[in-house]
Short mmCIF file of C-alpha atoms and ligand atoms in Angstrom, two decimals:
data_model
loop_
_atom_site.label_atom_id
_atom_site.label_comp_id
_atom_site.label_asym_id
_atom_site.label_seq_id
_atom_site.Cartn_x
_atom_site.Cartn_y
_atom_site.Cartn_z
CA UNK A 39 -69.00 93.31 169.93
CA UNK A 40 -72.84 93.88 170.48
CA UNK A 41 -75.49 91.70 168.52
CA UNK A 42 -77.53 93.52 165.92
CA UNK A 43 -81.23 93.73 166.27
CA UNK A 44 -81.73 92.61 161.94
CA UNK A 45 -85.26 92.56 160.34
CA UNK A 46 -85.24 90.56 157.38
CA UNK A 47 -87.83 91.32 154.80
CA UNK A 48 -88.53 89.28 151.15
CA UNK A 49 -91.22 87.91 149.38
CA UNK A 50 -89.93 84.88 149.39
CA UNK A 51 -88.10 82.51 151.85
CA UNK A 52 -86.70 78.93 151.61
CA UNK A 53 -87.88 76.87 152.82
CA UNK A 54 -91.66 78.32 152.73
CA UNK A 55 -91.81 80.09 149.38
CA UNK A 56 -89.79 79.87 146.18
CA UNK A 57 -89.14 80.55 142.57
CA UNK A 58 -85.57 81.57 142.50
CA UNK A 59 -82.19 82.23 143.78
CA UNK A 60 -84.11 85.26 146.05
CA UNK A 61 -85.31 82.89 148.39
CA UNK A 62 -82.52 80.45 148.65
CA UNK A 63 -80.62 83.98 149.54
CA UNK A 64 -83.03 85.27 152.10
CA UNK A 65 -83.01 82.04 154.02
CA UNK A 66 -79.30 81.47 153.79
CA UNK A 67 -79.18 85.31 155.05
CA UNK A 68 -81.47 84.81 158.21
CA UNK A 69 -79.96 81.77 159.21
CA UNK A 70 -76.32 82.74 159.17
CA UNK A 71 -76.71 86.26 160.80
CA UNK A 72 -78.06 84.37 163.51
CA UNK A 73 -75.43 81.95 163.58
CA UNK A 74 -73.08 85.03 164.49
CA UNK A 75 -75.04 86.06 167.38
CA UNK A 76 -77.24 88.70 165.87
CA UNK A 77 -80.67 89.04 166.68
CA UNK A 78 -82.77 87.88 163.68
CA UNK A 79 -86.50 87.72 162.54
CA UNK A 80 -88.09 87.80 159.26
CA UNK A 81 -91.38 88.60 157.69
CA UNK A 82 -92.67 87.61 154.18
CA UNK A 83 -96.40 87.18 152.84
CA UNK A 84 -98.78 84.01 153.81
CA UNK A 85 -99.27 82.55 150.63
CA UNK A 86 -101.66 80.25 150.43
CA UNK A 87 -99.16 77.38 149.36
CA UNK A 88 -97.38 78.05 152.15
CA UNK A 89 -100.57 78.11 154.80
CA UNK A 90 -101.17 74.71 153.43
CA UNK A 91 -98.03 72.95 153.72
CA UNK A 92 -97.09 74.74 157.15
CA UNK A 93 -99.62 73.63 159.48
CA UNK A 94 -97.85 74.72 162.71
CA UNK A 95 -97.79 78.15 161.62
CA UNK A 96 -99.13 79.85 165.02
CA UNK A 97 -101.21 83.27 165.03
CA UNK A 98 -99.34 86.15 166.71
CA UNK A 99 -101.64 87.28 169.09
CA UNK A 100 -101.19 90.98 169.75
CA UNK A 101 -101.06 91.48 165.62
CA UNK A 102 -104.51 90.16 164.56
CA UNK A 103 -107.08 91.58 162.26
CA UNK A 104 -105.10 94.86 161.96
CA UNK A 105 -107.05 97.20 159.54
CA UNK A 106 -105.48 99.18 156.78
CA UNK A 107 -106.53 101.41 154.08
CA UNK A 108 -104.79 101.07 150.90
CA UNK A 109 -106.33 104.70 148.89
CA UNK A 110 -110.03 103.32 148.43
CA UNK A 111 -109.32 99.97 149.83
CA UNK A 112 -109.92 98.97 153.59
CA UNK A 113 -108.02 95.58 154.28
CA UNK A 114 -107.53 93.49 156.87
CA UNK A 115 -104.16 91.26 157.82
CA UNK A 116 -102.57 89.18 160.72
CA UNK A 117 -99.46 87.86 161.36
CA UNK A 118 -98.69 84.03 161.86
CA UNK A 119 -95.58 82.94 162.90
CA UNK A 120 -93.26 79.85 162.94
CA UNK A 121 -89.59 79.31 164.29
CA UNK A 122 -87.22 79.10 161.31
CA UNK A 123 -85.97 75.13 160.96
CA UNK A 124 -83.58 74.21 163.29
CA UNK A 125 -83.24 77.93 164.64
CA UNK A 126 -84.88 79.63 167.08
CA UNK A 127 -85.25 82.95 164.60
CA UNK A 128 -89.61 84.15 164.78
CA UNK A 129 -90.34 84.15 160.90
CA UNK A 130 -93.62 86.51 160.70
CA UNK A 131 -96.03 85.83 157.76
CA UNK A 132 -98.37 88.68 156.56
CA UNK A 133 -101.35 87.20 156.39
CA UNK A 134 -104.03 88.82 154.30
CA UNK A 135 -106.46 86.81 152.45
CA UNK A 136 -107.75 89.27 150.20
CA UNK A 137 -104.44 89.81 148.73
CA UNK A 138 -102.76 86.31 148.66
CA UNK A 139 -105.74 83.37 148.45
CA UNK A 140 -106.05 81.89 145.62
CA UNK A 141 -103.32 83.46 143.84
CA UNK A 142 -99.53 82.84 142.82
CA UNK A 143 -96.66 84.09 144.50
CA UNK A 144 -96.66 87.41 142.06
CA UNK A 145 -99.25 87.92 139.62
CA UNK A 146 -100.44 90.68 137.00
CA UNK A 147 -103.47 91.52 138.45
CA UNK A 148 -104.27 95.16 138.62
CA UNK A 149 -103.71 95.27 142.59
CA UNK A 150 -100.58 93.48 142.13
CA UNK A 151 -98.63 96.68 143.52
CA UNK A 152 -101.41 96.44 146.63
CA UNK A 153 -100.35 93.44 147.54
CA UNK A 154 -96.47 94.13 148.52
CA UNK A 155 -97.45 97.66 149.61
CA UNK A 156 -99.57 96.20 152.02
CA UNK A 157 -97.06 93.25 153.09
CA UNK A 158 -94.20 96.40 153.57
CA UNK A 159 -96.60 98.09 155.73
CA UNK A 160 -97.92 95.50 157.75
CA UNK A 161 -94.13 94.60 158.53
CA UNK A 162 -93.77 97.90 160.37
CA UNK A 163 -97.16 97.86 162.11
CA UNK A 164 -96.52 94.27 163.01
CA UNK A 165 -92.73 95.40 164.63
CA UNK A 166 -94.71 98.48 166.30
CA UNK A 167 -97.46 95.96 167.72
CA UNK A 168 -94.32 92.94 168.48
CA UNK A 169 -92.52 95.69 170.36
CA UNK A 170 -89.37 94.48 167.84
CA UNK A 171 -87.09 97.83 167.23
CA UNK A 172 -84.54 96.68 164.67
CA UNK A 173 -81.25 98.42 164.43
CA UNK A 174 -81.37 97.62 160.79
CA UNK A 175 -84.40 96.71 158.14
CA UNK A 176 -83.00 94.52 155.39
CA UNK A 177 -84.90 94.77 152.60
CA UNK A 178 -84.60 92.92 149.06
CA UNK A 179 -86.03 93.60 145.99
CA UNK A 180 -88.88 95.88 144.27
CA UNK A 181 -91.28 93.92 146.67
CA UNK A 182 -89.76 95.37 149.80
CA UNK A 183 -88.29 98.45 148.30
CA UNK A 184 -90.92 101.26 149.70
CA UNK A 185 -89.83 100.41 153.38
CA UNK A 186 -86.90 103.13 153.41
CA UNK A 187 -89.60 105.39 152.46
CA UNK A 188 -91.84 104.55 154.85
CA UNK A 189 -88.87 104.60 157.83
CA UNK A 190 -87.58 107.99 156.18
CA UNK A 191 -90.98 109.30 156.25
CA UNK A 192 -93.38 108.04 158.95
CA UNK A 193 -91.05 106.45 161.16
CA UNK A 194 -88.35 109.78 161.46
CA UNK A 195 -88.45 109.20 164.76
CA UNK A 196 -89.51 106.36 167.77
CA UNK A 197 -88.46 102.97 167.90
CA UNK A 198 -88.56 102.04 164.14
CA UNK A 199 -86.16 104.93 162.96
CA UNK A 200 -83.77 102.42 161.51
CA UNK A 201 -81.52 101.88 158.85
CA UNK A 202 -81.98 100.36 155.95
CA UNK A 203 -80.15 98.41 153.30
CA UNK A 204 -81.59 97.27 150.09
CA UNK A 205 -80.47 94.35 148.03
CA UNK A 206 -80.50 93.78 144.35
CA UNK A 207 -81.06 90.13 143.44
CA UNK A 208 -82.25 91.42 140.10
CA UNK A 209 -82.26 94.89 138.72
CA UNK A 210 -84.84 93.54 135.75
CA UNK A 211 -87.90 93.64 138.37
CA UNK A 212 -88.80 97.03 139.29
CA UNK A 213 -92.55 96.75 140.51
CA UNK A 214 -93.50 99.49 138.10
CA UNK A 215 -96.92 100.40 138.65
CA UNK A 216 -99.38 103.35 137.36
CA UNK A 217 -98.64 107.23 139.15
CA UNK A 218 -102.57 106.71 139.97
CA UNK A 219 -101.50 104.54 142.39
CA UNK A 220 -99.61 107.27 144.42
CA UNK A 221 -103.07 107.72 146.97
CA UNK A 222 -102.26 104.08 147.40
CA UNK A 223 -98.62 104.74 149.27
CA UNK A 224 -100.49 106.19 152.23
CA UNK A 225 -98.36 109.19 152.48
CA UNK A 226 -98.76 113.01 152.41
CA UNK A 227 -98.18 114.57 149.29
CA UNK A 228 -96.66 111.61 148.10
CA UNK A 229 -95.61 113.01 144.65
CA UNK A 230 -93.32 115.33 146.31
CA UNK A 231 -91.43 112.15 147.82
CA UNK A 232 -91.22 110.44 144.02
CA UNK A 233 -89.25 110.54 141.16
CA UNK A 234 -90.19 113.48 139.32
CA UNK A 235 -89.31 111.91 135.66
CA UNK A 236 -90.92 108.85 136.52
CA UNK A 237 -94.33 110.71 137.42
CA UNK A 238 -93.93 112.80 134.21
CA UNK A 239 -93.78 108.99 132.58
CA UNK A 240 -97.09 108.61 134.52
CA UNK A 241 -95.53 105.57 136.51
CA UNK A 242 -94.18 104.81 140.05
CA UNK A 243 -91.20 102.52 140.37
CA UNK A 244 -90.91 101.08 143.92
CA UNK A 245 -87.24 99.82 143.03
CA UNK A 246 -85.90 103.51 142.06
CA UNK A 247 -87.72 104.68 145.32
CA UNK A 248 -85.55 102.24 147.55
CA UNK A 249 -82.56 102.87 145.66
CA UNK A 250 -83.15 106.66 146.38
CA UNK A 251 -84.13 106.06 150.23
CA UNK A 252 -82.14 103.50 151.47
CA UNK A 253 -79.43 103.80 153.50
CA UNK A 254 -76.98 101.73 151.87
CA UNK A 255 -77.69 99.40 148.43
CA UNK A 256 -75.92 96.25 148.27
CA UNK A 257 -76.18 93.79 145.22
CA UNK A 258 -75.21 89.82 144.95
CA UNK A 259 -71.79 90.35 143.07
CA UNK A 260 -69.24 92.52 142.25
CA UNK A 261 -69.56 92.26 138.81
CA UNK A 262 -73.28 93.24 138.70
CA UNK A 263 -72.26 96.05 140.57
CA UNK A 264 -70.34 97.21 138.25
CA UNK A 265 -72.63 96.68 135.44
CA UNK A 266 -75.56 98.02 136.61
CA UNK A 267 -73.70 101.20 137.62
CA UNK A 268 -72.15 101.97 134.21
CA UNK A 269 -74.09 100.32 131.43
CA UNK A 270 -77.38 99.01 130.01
CA UNK A 271 -78.18 96.09 132.44
CA UNK A 272 -78.53 98.97 134.53
CA UNK A 273 -82.09 98.80 133.38
CA UNK A 274 -82.76 102.52 133.65
CA UNK A 275 -81.22 102.77 137.06
CA UNK A 276 -77.82 104.07 136.57
CA UNK A 277 -78.65 107.91 137.02
CA UNK A 278 -80.51 106.97 140.40
CA UNK A 279 -77.43 104.55 141.15
CA UNK A 280 -74.86 107.12 140.57
CA UNK A 281 -77.10 109.96 142.12
CA UNK A 282 -76.04 108.27 145.25
CA UNK A 283 -73.00 109.25 147.59
CA UNK A 284 -71.89 105.49 148.05
CA UNK A 285 -71.72 103.05 145.56
CA UNK A 286 -73.46 99.89 145.29
CA UNK A 287 -71.98 97.10 146.76
CA UNK A 288 -71.35 93.46 145.28
CA UNK A 289 -71.63 90.50 147.92
CA UNK A 290 -71.17 87.61 146.23
CA UNK A 291 -74.12 85.11 147.38
CA UNK A 292 -72.72 81.86 149.28
CA UNK A 293 -73.94 78.47 148.41
CA UNK A 294 -75.63 76.54 151.34
CA UNK A 295 -73.86 73.72 151.55
CA UNK A 296 -76.04 71.74 153.83
CA UNK A 297 -78.76 71.57 151.29
CA UNK A 298 -76.35 71.68 147.95
CA UNK A 299 -73.31 69.18 148.75
CA UNK A 300 -72.70 65.51 146.71
CA UNK A 301 -71.73 63.95 150.21
CA UNK A 302 -74.90 64.20 151.91
CA UNK A 303 -77.26 65.54 149.52
CA UNK A 304 -80.72 63.63 150.54
CA UNK A 305 -82.44 63.92 146.64
CA UNK A 306 -79.52 61.97 145.20
CA UNK A 307 -79.13 58.12 144.44
CA UNK A 308 -75.76 57.77 145.41
CA UNK A 309 -73.53 59.96 147.53
CA UNK A 310 -69.61 61.31 146.16
CA UNK A 311 -67.31 63.67 146.75
CA UNK A 312 -63.94 64.69 145.18
CA UNK A 313 -62.34 61.49 147.00
CA UNK A 314 -64.55 59.15 145.99
CA UNK A 315 -66.46 60.25 142.22
CA UNK A 316 -68.13 56.85 141.86
CA UNK A 317 -71.31 57.69 142.88
CA UNK A 318 -71.40 60.69 140.14
CA UNK A 319 -71.93 57.57 137.66
CA UNK A 320 -74.63 56.08 139.48
CA UNK A 321 -76.60 59.59 139.61
CA UNK A 322 -75.94 60.12 135.81
CA UNK A 323 -77.76 56.62 135.70
CA UNK A 324 -80.32 57.79 137.71
CA UNK A 325 -81.16 60.99 135.86
CA UNK A 326 -80.89 59.17 132.35
CA UNK A 327 -83.67 56.60 133.87
CA UNK A 328 -85.82 59.43 135.35
CA UNK A 329 -85.50 61.12 132.19
CA UNK A 330 -86.28 58.49 129.75
CA UNK A 331 -82.55 59.31 128.22
CA UNK A 332 -80.72 56.55 126.24
CA UNK A 333 -78.17 54.99 128.49
CA UNK A 334 -75.40 55.65 126.21
CA UNK A 335 -72.00 54.69 128.16
CA UNK A 336 -69.34 57.62 127.89
CA UNK A 337 -71.67 60.07 126.20
CA UNK A 338 -71.41 63.39 127.89
CA UNK A 339 -74.77 65.11 129.38
CA UNK A 340 -75.26 68.36 129.42
CA UNK A 341 -77.73 69.45 132.14
CA UNK A 342 -79.59 72.81 132.32
CA UNK A 343 -82.16 74.23 135.53
CA UNK A 344 -83.49 77.44 135.24
CA UNK A 345 -86.55 79.73 135.04
CA UNK A 346 -87.47 79.99 131.32
CA UNK A 347 -87.02 83.80 131.02
CA UNK A 348 -85.43 85.97 128.64
CA UNK A 349 -82.66 86.71 131.18
CA UNK A 350 -81.11 83.30 130.71
CA UNK A 351 -79.95 83.27 127.60
CA UNK A 352 -82.16 80.63 126.06
CA UNK A 353 -82.25 82.17 122.58
CA UNK A 354 -78.77 81.58 121.96
CA UNK A 355 -79.80 78.20 121.99
CA UNK A 356 -82.04 78.05 119.01
CA UNK A 357 -79.34 78.21 116.70
CA UNK A 358 -76.78 76.63 118.70
CA UNK A 359 -78.29 73.23 120.05
CA UNK A 360 -79.93 71.69 116.89
CA UNK A 361 -76.50 72.23 115.46
CA UNK A 362 -74.22 71.02 118.05
CA UNK A 363 -76.51 67.83 118.36
CA UNK A 364 -76.20 67.11 114.86
CA UNK A 365 -72.24 67.92 114.73
CA UNK A 366 -70.91 66.21 118.48
CA UNK A 367 -72.74 63.32 120.10
CA UNK A 368 -73.81 64.40 124.07
CA UNK A 369 -76.87 64.50 125.83
CA UNK A 370 -79.14 67.14 127.13
CA UNK A 371 -81.20 67.11 129.78
CA UNK A 372 -83.30 70.42 130.79
CA UNK A 373 -85.32 71.40 133.77
CA UNK A 374 -87.24 74.63 133.66
CA UNK A 375 -90.51 76.88 134.19
CA UNK A 376 -91.56 79.79 132.95
CA UNK A 377 -92.60 81.16 129.34
CA UNK A 378 -94.32 78.95 126.82
CA UNK A 379 -91.96 79.86 123.97
CA UNK A 380 -88.91 78.50 125.38
CA UNK A 381 -90.89 75.32 126.76
CA UNK A 382 -92.15 74.97 123.51
CA UNK A 383 -88.19 75.09 121.38
CA UNK A 384 -87.00 72.82 124.52
CA UNK A 385 -90.30 69.73 123.66
CA UNK A 386 -89.65 70.63 119.99
CA UNK A 387 -85.60 69.64 120.16
CA UNK A 388 -87.02 66.55 122.50
CA UNK A 389 -89.01 65.42 119.76
CA UNK A 390 -86.11 65.80 117.17
CA UNK A 391 -83.92 64.04 118.94
CA UNK A 392 -85.23 61.42 120.76
CA UNK A 393 -83.11 59.81 123.57
CA UNK A 394 -80.51 62.33 123.19
CA UNK A 395 -82.73 65.40 124.59
CA UNK A 396 -85.19 65.38 127.40
CA UNK A 397 -87.21 68.57 128.82
CA UNK A 398 -89.27 68.41 132.07
CA UNK A 399 -91.32 71.26 132.43
CA UNK A 400 -92.14 72.70 135.83
CA UNK A 401 -90.73 73.22 139.48
CA UNK A 402 -88.84 70.29 140.51
CA UNK A 403 -86.30 70.47 143.59
CA UNK A 404 -85.38 66.85 143.67
CA UNK A 405 -84.77 66.79 139.81
CA UNK A 406 -82.89 70.28 140.17
CA UNK A 407 -80.88 68.26 142.58
CA UNK A 408 -80.23 65.34 140.69
CA UNK A 409 -79.25 67.13 137.29
CA UNK A 410 -76.70 69.15 139.07
CA UNK A 411 -75.36 65.48 140.53
CA UNK A 412 -75.90 63.62 137.11
CA UNK A 413 -74.60 66.00 134.48
CA UNK A 414 -71.10 66.36 133.48
CA UNK A 415 -71.66 69.58 132.24
CA UNK A 416 -73.85 72.43 133.43
CA UNK A 417 -74.99 75.26 130.78
CA UNK A 418 -75.99 78.90 131.83
CA UNK A 419 -75.50 80.91 128.99
CA UNK A 420 -77.17 84.05 130.43
CA UNK A 421 -77.66 87.46 129.11
CA UNK A 422 -76.83 88.54 132.31
CA UNK A 423 -77.37 87.05 136.03
CA UNK A 424 -76.88 88.98 138.84
CA UNK A 425 -74.67 85.87 140.59
CA UNK A 426 -76.50 82.98 139.52
CA UNK A 427 -76.48 79.43 142.15
CA UNK A 428 -76.45 77.10 140.13
CA UNK A 429 -72.59 77.12 138.33
CA UNK A 430 -71.70 77.45 142.06
CA UNK A 431 -73.78 74.53 142.97
CA UNK A 432 -72.55 72.69 139.45
CA UNK A 433 -68.58 73.52 141.05
CA UNK A 434 -69.66 71.71 144.22
CA UNK A 435 -70.87 68.37 142.04
CA UNK A 436 -67.95 68.04 140.05
CA UNK A 437 -70.45 69.32 137.29
CA UNK A 438 -68.36 71.46 134.67
CA UNK A 439 -70.04 74.78 133.95
CA UNK A 440 -70.22 76.75 130.69
CA UNK A 441 -70.88 80.08 132.00
CA UNK A 442 -70.94 83.75 129.62
CA UNK A 443 -68.65 86.22 131.02
CA UNK A 444 -71.31 88.46 133.49
CA UNK A 445 -72.40 89.26 136.78
CA UNK A 446 -71.89 86.62 139.31
CA UNK A 447 -71.24 83.89 136.78
CA UNK A 448 -68.03 85.64 135.96
CA UNK A 449 -66.96 86.05 139.46
CA UNK A 450 -67.17 82.42 140.13
CA UNK A 451 -66.21 80.45 137.52
CA UNK A 452 -62.62 80.51 135.72
CA UNK A 453 -62.33 79.36 132.47
CA UNK A 454 -59.78 76.51 132.26
CA UNK A 455 -56.34 76.34 131.01
CA UNK A 456 -55.44 73.01 129.77
CA UNK A 457 -51.76 74.02 129.86
CA UNK A 458 -51.38 75.37 133.51
CA UNK A 459 -54.24 72.83 134.64
CA UNK A 460 -55.98 76.11 136.23
CA UNK A 461 -59.79 77.13 136.09
CA UNK A 462 -62.82 75.49 136.45
CA UNK A 463 -64.91 75.70 133.44
CA UNK A 464 -65.48 77.59 130.16
CA UNK A 465 -66.25 81.12 130.09
CA UNK A 466 -67.67 82.70 126.72
CA UNK A 467 -67.41 86.32 126.13
CA UNK A 468 -70.14 87.47 123.36
CA UNK A 469 -73.90 87.17 123.44
CA UNK A 470 -74.07 85.21 120.33
CA UNK A 471 -74.68 81.62 118.71
CA UNK A 472 -71.02 81.16 117.57
CA UNK A 473 -70.03 81.97 121.18
CA UNK A 474 -72.37 79.21 122.82
CA UNK A 475 -70.97 77.14 120.02
CA UNK A 476 -67.66 77.23 120.90
CA UNK A 477 -68.22 76.98 124.42
CA UNK A 478 -69.63 73.31 124.70
CA UNK A 479 -67.21 72.61 121.58
CA UNK A 480 -64.51 73.39 123.80
CA UNK A 481 -65.67 71.86 126.81
CA UNK A 482 -66.61 68.62 124.92
CA UNK A 483 -63.41 68.61 123.30
CA UNK A 484 -61.81 68.75 127.17
CA UNK A 485 -64.41 66.01 128.13
CA UNK A 486 -62.96 63.54 125.64
CA UNK A 487 -59.52 64.10 127.50
CA UNK A 488 -60.17 61.80 131.05
CA UNK A 489 -56.79 63.31 132.63
CA UNK A 490 -57.89 66.75 131.36
CA UNK A 491 -61.21 66.43 132.76
CA UNK A 492 -60.00 64.74 135.81
CA UNK A 493 -58.06 67.84 136.84
CA UNK A 494 -60.82 70.01 135.70
CA UNK A 495 -63.48 68.51 138.22
CA UNK A 496 -61.13 68.43 140.91
CA UNK A 497 -60.47 72.13 140.48
CA UNK A 498 -64.37 72.88 140.13
CA UNK A 499 -64.79 70.53 143.69
CA UNK A 500 -62.24 72.37 145.36
CA UNK A 501 -64.02 75.50 145.24
CA UNK A 502 -65.68 77.33 148.30
CA UNK A 503 -68.73 79.86 148.39
CA UNK A 504 -69.37 79.15 151.93
CA UNK A 505 -71.91 81.67 153.19
CA UNK A 506 -70.07 81.39 156.72
CA UNK A 507 -67.46 83.84 154.68
CA UNK A 508 -69.41 85.72 152.38
CA UNK A 509 -72.07 86.91 155.83
CA UNK A 510 -69.13 88.27 156.84
CA UNK A 511 -69.82 91.25 154.22
CA UNK A 512 -73.19 91.69 155.17
CA UNK A 513 -71.98 92.24 158.81
CA UNK A 514 -69.32 94.87 157.79
CA UNK A 515 -71.93 96.04 155.60
CA UNK A 516 -74.38 96.79 158.53
CA UNK A 517 -71.56 97.89 160.88
CA UNK A 518 -70.22 100.10 158.59
CA UNK A 519 -73.79 101.57 158.69
CA UNK A 520 -74.79 101.95 162.24
CA UNK A 521 -71.42 103.62 162.40
CA UNK A 522 -72.33 106.50 159.95
CA UNK A 523 -74.06 109.22 161.81
CA UNK A 524 -77.56 109.08 160.97
CA UNK A 525 -79.43 112.26 159.15
CA UNK A 526 -82.04 114.21 160.60
P1 ADP B 237 -82.99 83.28 139.40
O1 ADP B 237 -83.07 83.33 140.86
O2 ADP B 237 -82.38 84.22 138.38
O3 ADP B 237 -83.83 81.87 138.94
P2 ADP B 237 -80.74 81.64 140.29
O4 ADP B 237 -79.97 80.73 139.86
O5 ADP B 237 -80.04 82.96 141.24
O6 ADP B 237 -81.40 82.39 139.23
O7 ADP B 237 -81.40 80.97 141.25
C1 ADP B 237 -82.20 79.70 140.69
C2 ADP B 237 -82.21 78.77 141.78
O8 ADP B 237 -83.71 78.15 141.63
C3 ADP B 237 -81.43 77.78 141.80
O9 ADP B 237 -81.78 77.35 143.25
C4 ADP B 237 -82.24 76.67 140.82
O10 ADP B 237 -81.96 75.21 141.57
C5 ADP B 237 -83.77 76.79 141.30
N1 ADP B 237 -84.24 76.31 140.19
C6 ADP B 237 -84.66 77.16 138.84
N2 ADP B 237 -85.82 76.79 138.24
C7 ADP B 237 -86.25 75.40 138.87
C8 ADP B 237 -87.14 74.39 138.37
N3 ADP B 237 -87.88 74.29 137.64
N4 ADP B 237 -86.65 73.39 139.52
C9 ADP B 237 -86.12 73.66 140.42
N5 ADP B 237 -85.44 74.43 141.49
C10 ADP B 237 -85.63 75.88 140.08
#
């Protein structure tokens, strides 16, 4: 079958910029689509941290100092480019110092919407200058969700009259801006294109706009696709989703086993695999030393690597963890960045249980890998979880996940049955403290029986969530879309 011309847009792409799973997935998408033989390019903003870390970026001669009017503001942007590591994929960076320099990837500044309007419009202008005419623009999350509207209005003919796919990585982030920003969109009669209810409430919702105009919408697990279409986890988008003639397609994220496999993970102290688990104990010792936890024989260690956000279910631990730590003998190692309220909770816990609880605040790729490898158990009590990657990484590392029965957690972890010896982790249903206490207690009971634990670890490590399989589902989605006649 003919190769497709694909253009992927994302606000973060690994290995250049990452705050969460979006970056892992965007990076894996471009690499794996290329491996299937498609022509792939990708765009992301040029954040200052990326500029500093990647001196290899080259200016794109045909795309320098281009002017773009956003409302009353006149901006200039340029494109820089590099080959995506280990591939011939061109990745383009939108360089607009006035909007990106001196700031984090995401802000709460009043011009936040302009940062991503500019990015989206710059992608289209960049493609025009570069002569790129994709079959499909693949947008990701609210930051790029306005592109389908631009394609349908400003490029309803010509080389950029492409099909659009929008993937929801997290419906909780919608990029809502005041309706006074309508003039910033640069469209004729913008109000006629936007959701009337939102405008009545004084807002513009980029994610909703994308869900209305994209030719296909997908999300990152089948269960999350159902949850956001049917219930409160749709976070106000249910009616927009159900108004679409097609359904949201749920495609579980894959795992990049190039980066996340204990047999060759470059961050580990010792390598290990299902046939030789000896290295796991060595990583546990390194992890406990790195986090200044007491060395404690066979004491099980529970790990967490997480954004400190409400979504991640940390509220459930406020009661449950101190009580469990008093009743049972286990260690607890957490790496996280985000909300100070949750950081303060873990800091306090580490003070109350010195040598047994350690908290490291911040973003640390190397420690994240060591926690996956050195922990016995990995805790993800999420309130909701579109897909979640760490539970899948944990399985590969023989680190048994405790997860709540939601989203991609439900699709990737099967509750262990000690009688039949089937299952890969501990799955709890209710979003409350007794449920998480039950789950931790049950998992510690399994841990105490070495034969059961061995079975559980082997089951976990035998799971395969390779991208090589999941990427075929995206390819099928593109082909199906392209086989559908394009509306005029
Ligand atoms: P989300 O995108 O909601 O944060 P995911 O589970 O999809 O959740 O992806 C999180 C990714 O970010 C994983 O690769 C995880 O290892 C990584 N991560 C999260 N917090 C940190 C941190 N503080 N340090 C290093 N890596 C982190």
